[in-house]
mmCIF file of C-alpha atoms in Angstrom:
data_model
loop_
_atom_site.group_PDB
_atom_site.id
_atom_site.type_symbol
_atom_site.label_atom_id
_atom_site.label_comp_id
_atom_site.label_asym_id
_atom_site.label_seq_id
_atom_site.Cartn_x
_atom_site.Cartn_y
_atom_site.Cartn_z
ATOM 1 C CA MET A 840 8.524 8.174 -9.264
ATOM 2 C CA SER A 841 5.306 7.995 -11.288
ATOM 3 C CA ASN A 842 7.030 6.670 -14.404
ATOM 4 C CA HIS A 843 6.553 2.906 -14.870
ATOM 5 C CA THR A 844 9.205 2.388 -17.561
ATOM 6 C CA LYS A 845 12.995 2.478 -17.585
ATOM 7 C CA VAL A 846 14.524 5.702 -18.880
ATOM 8 C CA THR A 847 17.250 4.851 -21.382
ATOM 9 C CA SER A 848 17.629 8.028 -23.444
ATOM 10 C CA ALA A 849 17.495 11.813 -23.169
ATOM 11 C CA SER A 850 14.390 11.993 -25.352
ATOM 12 C CA GLN A 851 12.587 9.511 -23.131
ATOM 13 C CA LEU A 852 13.612 11.483 -20.047
ATOM 14 C CA ASN A 853 12.225 14.606 -21.739
ATOM 15 C CA GLN A 854 8.870 12.831 -22.200
ATOM 16 C CA VAL A 855 8.817 11.653 -18.584
ATOM 17 C CA ILE A 856 9.500 15.122 -17.178
ATOM 18 C CA PHE A 857 7.468 17.345 -19.494
ATOM 19 C CA LYS A 858 4.802 14.889 -20.726
ATOM 20 C CA ALA A 859 2.395 16.704 -23.106
ATOM 21 C CA HIS A 860 4.717 19.737 -23.172
ATOM 22 C CA ALA A 861 7.798 17.733 -24.258
ATOM 23 C CA THR A 862 7.843 19.206 -27.781
ATOM 24 C CA GLU A 863 7.096 22.806 -26.815
ATOM 25 C CA SER A 864 9.533 25.676 -26.321
ATOM 26 C CA VAL A 865 11.966 25.812 -23.410
ATOM 27 C CA ALA A 866 9.926 28.555 -21.725
ATOM 28 C CA LYS A 867 6.688 26.557 -21.921
ATOM 29 C CA ARG A 868 8.399 23.393 -20.734
ATOM 30 C CA PHE A 869 9.864 25.267 -17.771
ATOM 31 C CA GLY A 870 6.457 26.746 -16.954
ATOM 32 C CA SER A 871 4.907 23.273 -17.012
ATOM 33 C CA LEU A 872 7.044 22.302 -14.006
ATOM 34 C CA PHE A 873 4.967 24.388 -11.584
ATOM 35 C CA PRO A 874 1.528 22.731 -11.357
ATOM 36 C CA GLY A 875 0.066 22.537 -7.873
ATOM 37 C CA LEU A 876 2.304 25.350 -6.627
ATOM 38 C CA GLY A 877 -0.340 26.694 -4.250
ATOM 39 C CA TYR A 878 -0.936 23.290 -2.659
ATOM 40 C CA ALA A 879 2.814 22.670 -2.484
ATOM 41 C CA ALA A 880 3.482 25.993 -0.746
ATOM 42 C CA GLY A 881 0.708 25.489 1.800
ATOM 43 C CA TYR A 882 1.770 21.919 2.494
ATOM 44 C CA LYS A 883 5.482 22.647 2.839
ATOM 45 C CA ILE A 884 4.992 25.664 5.115
ATOM 46 C CA LEU A 885 2.677 23.746 7.459
ATOM 47 C CA GLN A 886 4.879 20.653 7.292
ATOM 48 C CA ARG A 887 8.054 22.528 8.242
ATOM 49 C CA VAL A 888 6.338 24.441 11.063
ATOM 50 C CA TYR A 889 4.842 21.243 12.448
ATOM 51 C CA LYS A 890 7.930 19.031 12.088
ATOM 52 C CA TYR A 891 10.676 21.417 13.174
ATOM 53 C CA GLY A 892 8.535 23.074 15.835
ATOM 54 C CA GLY A 893 7.054 19.855 17.186
ATOM 55 C CA GLN A 894 10.154 17.693 17.467
ATOM 56 C CA PRO A 895 11.683 19.672 20.378
ATOM 57 C CA PHE A 896 8.460 19.207 22.370
ATOM 58 C CA ALA A 897 8.434 15.470 21.657
ATOM 59 C CA ASN A 898 12.113 15.273 22.569
ATOM 60 C CA GLU A 899 11.514 17.113 25.836
ATOM 61 C CA PHE A 900 8.681 14.695 26.672
ATOM 62 C CA LEU A 901 10.933 11.686 26.050
ATOM 63 C CA ASN A 902 13.763 13.315 28.009
ATOM 64 C CA LYS A 903 11.510 13.821 31.039
ATOM 65 C CA ASN A 904 9.885 10.390 30.990
ATOM 66 C CA PHE A 905 12.251 7.961 29.249
ATOM 67 C CA HIS A 906 15.733 9.461 29.666
ATOM 68 C CA SER A 907 17.074 6.555 31.727
ATOM 69 C CA THR A 908 15.463 4.007 29.382
ATOM 70 C CA PHE A 909 17.356 5.326 26.376
ATOM 71 C CA GLU A 910 20.632 5.626 28.317
ATOM 72 C CA ASP A 911 20.336 2.073 29.655
ATOM 73 C CA ALA A 912 19.560 0.691 26.194
ATOM 74 C CA PHE A 913 22.056 2.631 24.075
ATOM 75 C CA GLY A 914 24.509 4.287 26.436
ATOM 76 C CA LYS A 915 24.723 7.955 27.395
ATOM 77 C CA LYS A 916 25.987 9.431 24.103
ATOM 78 C CA THR A 917 24.105 7.204 21.677
ATOM 79 C CA GLY A 918 20.992 7.276 23.879
ATOM 80 C CA LYS A 919 20.724 11.059 23.558
ATOM 81 C CA ALA A 920 20.974 10.865 19.771
ATOM 82 C CA MET A 921 18.478 7.978 19.607
ATOM 83 C CA MET A 922 16.039 9.939 21.744
ATOM 84 C CA SER A 923 16.224 12.865 19.333
ATOM 85 C CA ALA A 924 15.685 10.491 16.403
ATOM 86 C CA THR A 925 12.719 8.804 18.098
ATOM 87 C CA ALA A 926 11.124 12.171 18.825
ATOM 88 C CA GLY A 927 11.477 13.027 15.146
ATOM 89 C CA SER A 928 9.912 9.703 14.152
ATOM 90 C CA LEU A 929 6.875 10.267 16.397
ATOM 91 C CA ILE A 930 6.369 13.727 14.944
ATOM 92 C CA GLY A 931 6.778 12.323 11.439
ATOM 93 C CA ILE A 932 3.951 9.848 11.985
ATOM 94 C CA GLY A 933 1.652 12.661 13.129
ATOM 95 C CA GLU A 934 2.378 14.476 9.886
ATOM 96 C CA ILE A 935 -0.384 12.460 8.181
ATOM 97 C CA VAL A 936 -2.786 15.140 9.476
ATOM 98 C CA LEU A 937 -1.545 17.248 6.546
ATOM 99 C CA LEU A 938 -2.006 14.409 4.040
ATOM 100 C CA PRO A 939 -4.891 15.979 2.037
ATOM 101 C CA LEU A 940 -2.689 18.892 0.960
ATOM 102 C CA ASP A 941 0.056 16.456 -0.022
ATOM 103 C CA VAL A 942 -2.410 14.365 -2.032
ATOM 104 C CA LEU A 943 -3.782 17.402 -3.878
ATOM 105 C CA LYS A 944 -0.234 18.632 -4.572
ATOM 106 C CA ILE A 945 0.817 15.295 -6.068
ATOM 107 C CA LYS A 946 -2.349 14.933 -8.140
ATOM 108 C CA ARG A 947 -1.945 18.459 -9.528
ATOM 109 C CA GLN A 948 1.661 17.699 -10.416
ATOM 110 C CA THR A 949 1.219 14.248 -11.950
ATOM 111 C CA ASN A 950 -2.457 13.740 -12.792
ATOM 112 C CA PRO A 951 -4.304 17.056 -13.285
ATOM 113 C CA GLU A 952 -7.161 15.217 -15.034
ATOM 114 C CA ALA A 953 -8.179 13.904 -11.614
ATOM 115 C CA PHE A 954 -9.616 17.333 -10.798
ATOM 116 C CA ARG A 955 -11.871 17.499 -13.884
ATOM 117 C CA GLY A 956 -12.120 21.258 -13.557
ATOM 118 C CA ARG A 957 -13.296 21.091 -9.950
ATOM 119 C CA SER A 958 -12.307 23.762 -7.450
ATOM 120 C CA PHE A 959 -10.428 23.092 -4.222
ATOM 121 C CA VAL A 960 -13.633 23.374 -2.150
ATOM 122 C CA ARG A 961 -15.510 21.073 -4.546
ATOM 123 C CA VAL A 962 -12.777 18.431 -4.345
ATOM 124 C CA LEU A 963 -12.861 18.549 -0.534
ATOM 125 C CA ALA A 964 -16.645 18.164 -0.537
ATOM 126 C CA ASP A 965 -16.637 15.333 -3.089
ATOM 127 C CA GLU A 966 -13.733 13.270 -1.784
ATOM 128 C CA GLY A 967 -13.902 13.811 1.986
ATOM 129 C CA MET A 968 -11.868 11.195 3.848
ATOM 130 C CA GLY A 969 -10.757 9.756 0.510
ATOM 131 C CA LEU A 970 -8.034 12.392 0.618
ATOM 132 C CA TYR A 971 -6.440 10.343 3.395
ATOM 133 C CA ARG A 972 -6.015 7.355 1.087
ATOM 134 C CA GLY A 973 -2.526 5.945 1.565
ATOM 135 C CA TRP A 974 -2.198 7.308 5.105
ATOM 136 C CA GLY A 975 -0.669 4.049 6.342
ATOM 137 C CA TRP A 976 2.061 4.105 3.705
ATOM 138 C CA THR A 977 2.650 7.795 4.431
ATOM 139 C CA ALA A 978 3.104 7.076 8.139
ATOM 140 C CA ALA A 979 5.373 4.133 7.265
ATOM 141 C CA ARG A 980 7.477 6.462 5.104
ATOM 142 C CA ASN A 981 7.544 9.343 7.584
ATOM 143 C CA ALA A 982 8.546 7.261 10.607
ATOM 144 C CA PRO A 983 11.953 6.084 9.303
ATOM 145 C CA GLY A 984 12.421 9.247 7.221
ATOM 146 C CA SER A 985 12.025 11.594 10.180
ATOM 147 C CA PHE A 986 13.986 9.199 12.401
ATOM 148 C CA ALA A 987 16.889 9.396 9.940
ATOM 149 C CA LEU A 988 16.551 13.181 9.528
ATOM 150 C CA PHE A 989 16.785 14.043 13.208
ATOM 151 C CA GLY A 990 18.905 11.007 14.072
ATOM 152 C CA GLY A 991 21.482 11.651 11.355
ATOM 153 C CA SER A 992 21.817 15.245 12.500
ATOM 154 C CA ALA A 993 22.047 14.250 16.161
ATOM 155 C CA PHE A 994 24.689 11.567 15.513
ATOM 156 C CA ALA A 995 26.770 14.076 13.526
ATOM 157 C CA LYS A 996 26.631 16.549 16.414
ATOM 158 C CA GLU A 997 27.392 13.851 18.951
ATOM 159 C CA TYR A 998 30.219 11.995 17.210
ATOM 160 C CA LEU A 999 31.541 14.407 14.580
ATOM 161 C CA PHE A 1000 31.456 17.652 16.566
ATOM 162 C CA LYS A 1001 31.500 16.135 20.092
ATOM 163 C CA LEU A 1002 28.730 18.449 21.287
ATOM 164 C CA LYS A 1003 27.260 17.840 24.735
ATOM 165 C CA ASP A 1004 24.519 20.401 24.114
ATOM 166 C CA TYR A 1005 23.082 20.154 20.596
ATOM 167 C CA SER A 1006 21.504 23.599 20.873
ATOM 168 C CA SER A 1007 24.984 25.162 21.192
ATOM 169 C CA ALA A 1008 25.892 24.147 17.640
ATOM 170 C CA THR A 1009 27.069 26.936 15.338
ATOM 171 C CA TRP A 1010 25.405 27.650 11.986
ATOM 172 C CA SER A 1011 28.160 25.767 10.134
ATOM 173 C CA GLN A 1012 27.864 22.771 12.474
ATOM 174 C CA ASN A 1013 24.081 22.741 12.042
ATOM 175 C CA PHE A 1014 24.532 22.932 8.270
ATOM 176 C CA VAL A 1015 26.920 19.967 8.115
ATOM 177 C CA ALA A 1016 24.774 17.953 10.538
ATOM 178 C CA SER A 1017 21.729 18.714 8.403
ATOM 179 C CA ILE A 1018 23.488 17.300 5.327
ATOM 180 C CA PHE A 1019 23.898 13.986 7.159
ATOM 181 C CA GLY A 1020 20.285 14.027 8.355
ATOM 182 C CA ALA A 1021 18.703 15.098 5.062
ATOM 183 C CA SER A 1022 20.678 12.606 2.972
ATOM 184 C CA ALA A 1023 19.882 9.739 5.335
ATOM 185 C CA SER A 1024 16.207 10.713 5.408
ATOM 186 C CA LEU A 1025 15.778 10.797 1.625
ATOM 187 C CA ILE A 1026 17.624 7.502 1.079
ATOM 188 C CA VAL A 1027 15.841 5.608 3.854
ATOM 189 C CA SER A 1028 12.361 6.812 2.894
ATOM 190 C CA ALA A 1029 12.780 6.469 -0.902
ATOM 191 C CA PRO A 1030 11.124 3.038 -1.444
ATOM 192 C CA LEU A 1031 8.029 3.870 0.593
ATOM 193 C CA ASP A 1032 7.901 7.348 -0.926
ATOM 194 C CA VAL A 1033 7.599 5.857 -4.419
ATOM 195 C CA ILE A 1034 4.705 3.632 -3.317
ATOM 196 C CA LYS A 1035 2.992 6.514 -1.493
ATOM 197 C CA THR A 1036 3.295 8.774 -4.525
ATOM 198 C CA ARG A 1037 1.854 6.159 -6.867
ATOM 199 C CA ILE A 1038 -1.100 5.620 -4.530
ATOM 200 C CA GLN A 1039 -1.810 9.336 -4.411
ATOM 201 C CA ASN A 1040 -1.352 10.221 -8.069
ATOM 202 C CA ARG A 1041 -4.137 7.966 -9.349
ATOM 203 C CA ASN A 1042 -7.621 9.212 -10.217
ATOM 204 C CA PHE A 1043 -9.950 9.626 -7.269
ATOM 205 C CA ASP A 1044 -12.332 7.048 -8.779
ATOM 206 C CA ASN A 1045 -9.633 4.485 -9.617
ATOM 207 C CA PRO A 1046 -7.557 3.817 -6.493
ATOM 208 C CA GLU A 1047 -4.943 1.090 -6.168
ATOM 209 C CA SER A 1048 -3.635 -0.510 -2.986
ATOM 210 C CA GLY A 1049 -0.067 -0.056 -1.884
ATOM 211 C CA PHE A 1050 0.567 -3.798 -1.717
ATOM 212 C CA ARG A 1051 -0.601 -4.224 -5.292
ATOM 213 C CA ILE A 1052 1.678 -1.384 -6.403
ATOM 214 C CA LEU A 1053 4.571 -2.948 -4.500
ATOM 215 C CA LYS A 1054 3.930 -6.338 -6.133
ATOM 216 C CA ASN A 1055 3.692 -4.873 -9.635
ATOM 217 C CA MET A 1056 6.815 -2.765 -9.173
ATOM 218 C CA ALA A 1057 8.859 -5.739 -8.020
ATOM 219 C CA LYS A 1058 7.510 -7.916 -10.845
ATOM 220 C CA ASN A 1059 7.620 -5.484 -13.765
ATOM 221 C CA GLU A 1060 10.287 -2.892 -12.895
ATOM 222 C CA GLY A 1061 12.733 -4.579 -10.558
ATOM 223 C CA ILE A 1062 14.256 -3.529 -7.267
ATOM 224 C CA THR A 1063 15.697 -0.295 -8.684
ATOM 225 C CA ALA A 1064 12.143 1.000 -9.194
ATOM 226 C CA PHE A 1065 11.895 1.580 -5.452
ATOM 227 C CA PHE A 1066 14.593 4.245 -5.752
ATOM 228 C CA LYS A 1067 13.199 6.072 -8.782
ATOM 229 C CA GLY A 1068 13.486 9.818 -8.416
ATOM 230 C CA LEU A 1069 16.121 9.586 -5.676
ATOM 231 C CA THR A 1070 18.805 11.469 -7.618
ATOM 232 C CA PRO A 1071 16.558 14.476 -8.416
ATOM 233 C CA LYS A 1072 15.402 14.475 -4.788
ATOM 234 C CA LEU A 1073 18.971 14.507 -3.499
ATOM 235 C CA LEU A 1074 19.821 17.341 -5.916
ATOM 236 C CA THR A 1075 16.712 19.460 -5.249
ATOM 237 C CA THR A 1076 14.854 18.433 -2.094
ATOM 238 C CA GLY A 1077 18.157 17.672 -0.350
ATOM 239 C CA PRO A 1078 19.533 21.237 -0.406
ATOM 240 C CA LYS A 1079 16.121 22.680 0.514
ATOM 241 C CA LEU A 1080 15.829 20.298 3.436
ATOM 242 C CA VAL A 1081 19.401 20.979 4.530
ATOM 243 C CA PHE A 1082 18.892 24.743 4.446
ATOM 244 C CA SER A 1083 15.513 24.780 6.218
ATOM 245 C CA PHE A 1084 16.583 22.209 8.814
ATOM 246 C CA ALA A 1085 19.869 23.973 9.567
ATOM 247 C CA LEU A 1086 18.042 27.295 9.850
ATOM 248 C CA ALA A 1087 15.457 25.802 12.200
ATOM 249 C CA GLN A 1088 18.121 24.197 14.399
ATOM 250 C CA THR A 1089 19.921 27.537 14.638
ATOM 251 C CA LEU A 1090 16.930 29.826 15.163
ATOM 252 C CA ILE A 1091 14.826 27.723 17.551
ATOM 253 C CA PRO A 1092 17.486 27.714 20.332
ATOM 254 C CA ALA A 1093 18.179 31.398 19.622
ATOM 255 C CA PHE A 1094 14.510 32.334 20.030
ATOM 256 C CA ASP A 1095 14.324 30.151 23.124
ATOM 257 C CA ARG A 1096 17.188 32.062 24.692
ATOM 258 C CA LEU A 1097 15.562 35.391 23.808
ATOM 259 C CA LEU A 1098 12.364 34.246 25.518
ATOM 260 C CA GLY A 1099 14.276 33.156 28.601
ATOM 261 C CA GLY A 1100 13.970 29.403 28.074
ATOM 262 C CA ASP A 1101 16.546 26.655 28.361
ATOM 263 C CA PRO A 1102 17.261 25.361 24.841
ATOM 264 C CA SER A 1103 19.332 22.468 26.188
ATOM 265 C CA LYS A 1104 16.114 20.834 27.391
ATOM 266 C CA ASP A 1105 14.688 20.467 23.909
ATOM 267 C CA GLN A 1106 17.740 19.710 21.827
ATOM 268 C CA MET A 1107 17.073 18.784 18.197
#
């Protein structure tokens, strides 16, 4: 996503992926793929807890207050799936609270010079609210991405498996539904994800607006630039998202039943 040129050969792809380590041994090149691991782990753990744990609460709120609105607008079956998708979208927008960790992760991965040897605490003190740069583009990416994630899963459960209660889905049904949701999420959010990443990977003292990036991409790289990195994401992030999402959809209703709740009220 950070590469501004077209990749036309294996050697060029090697340079794009490994950068300064492109000519080193296989072991060193493999090791170079793990910068920002600490930030990535912290961000992903908090992100998954927030997104998967928060969506059922948002869905329950919509179910209590806007159930008839969704049914009147989309019908009973589609309305339930759209409500689940909308709840996911609302939660996705709120995910910008975690943006600083995402920014630091991306900068460590793509532009380590931006840290100039500074520690995590020093970066926080120096940059402050600058770590929220690109929050609008992040929200714009998360809204349709999370909508597609939860919506794709809900539509699969509704129309593929004919489930009246989404929380009654088996592990295999959750897994298949998660494939639909994860794939839809990555594809839908890809263009905005490229812009967001390019905003965040620049030096702290040399920012660039999202609209300028969008203009330059369209002018210099063409429409396909907005889908750069999609194949690796589908091959790597896709399976991770499928597994974690399917696990969450299986375990959350199970824990709810153990605690004496009614999982059908907060269907994912």
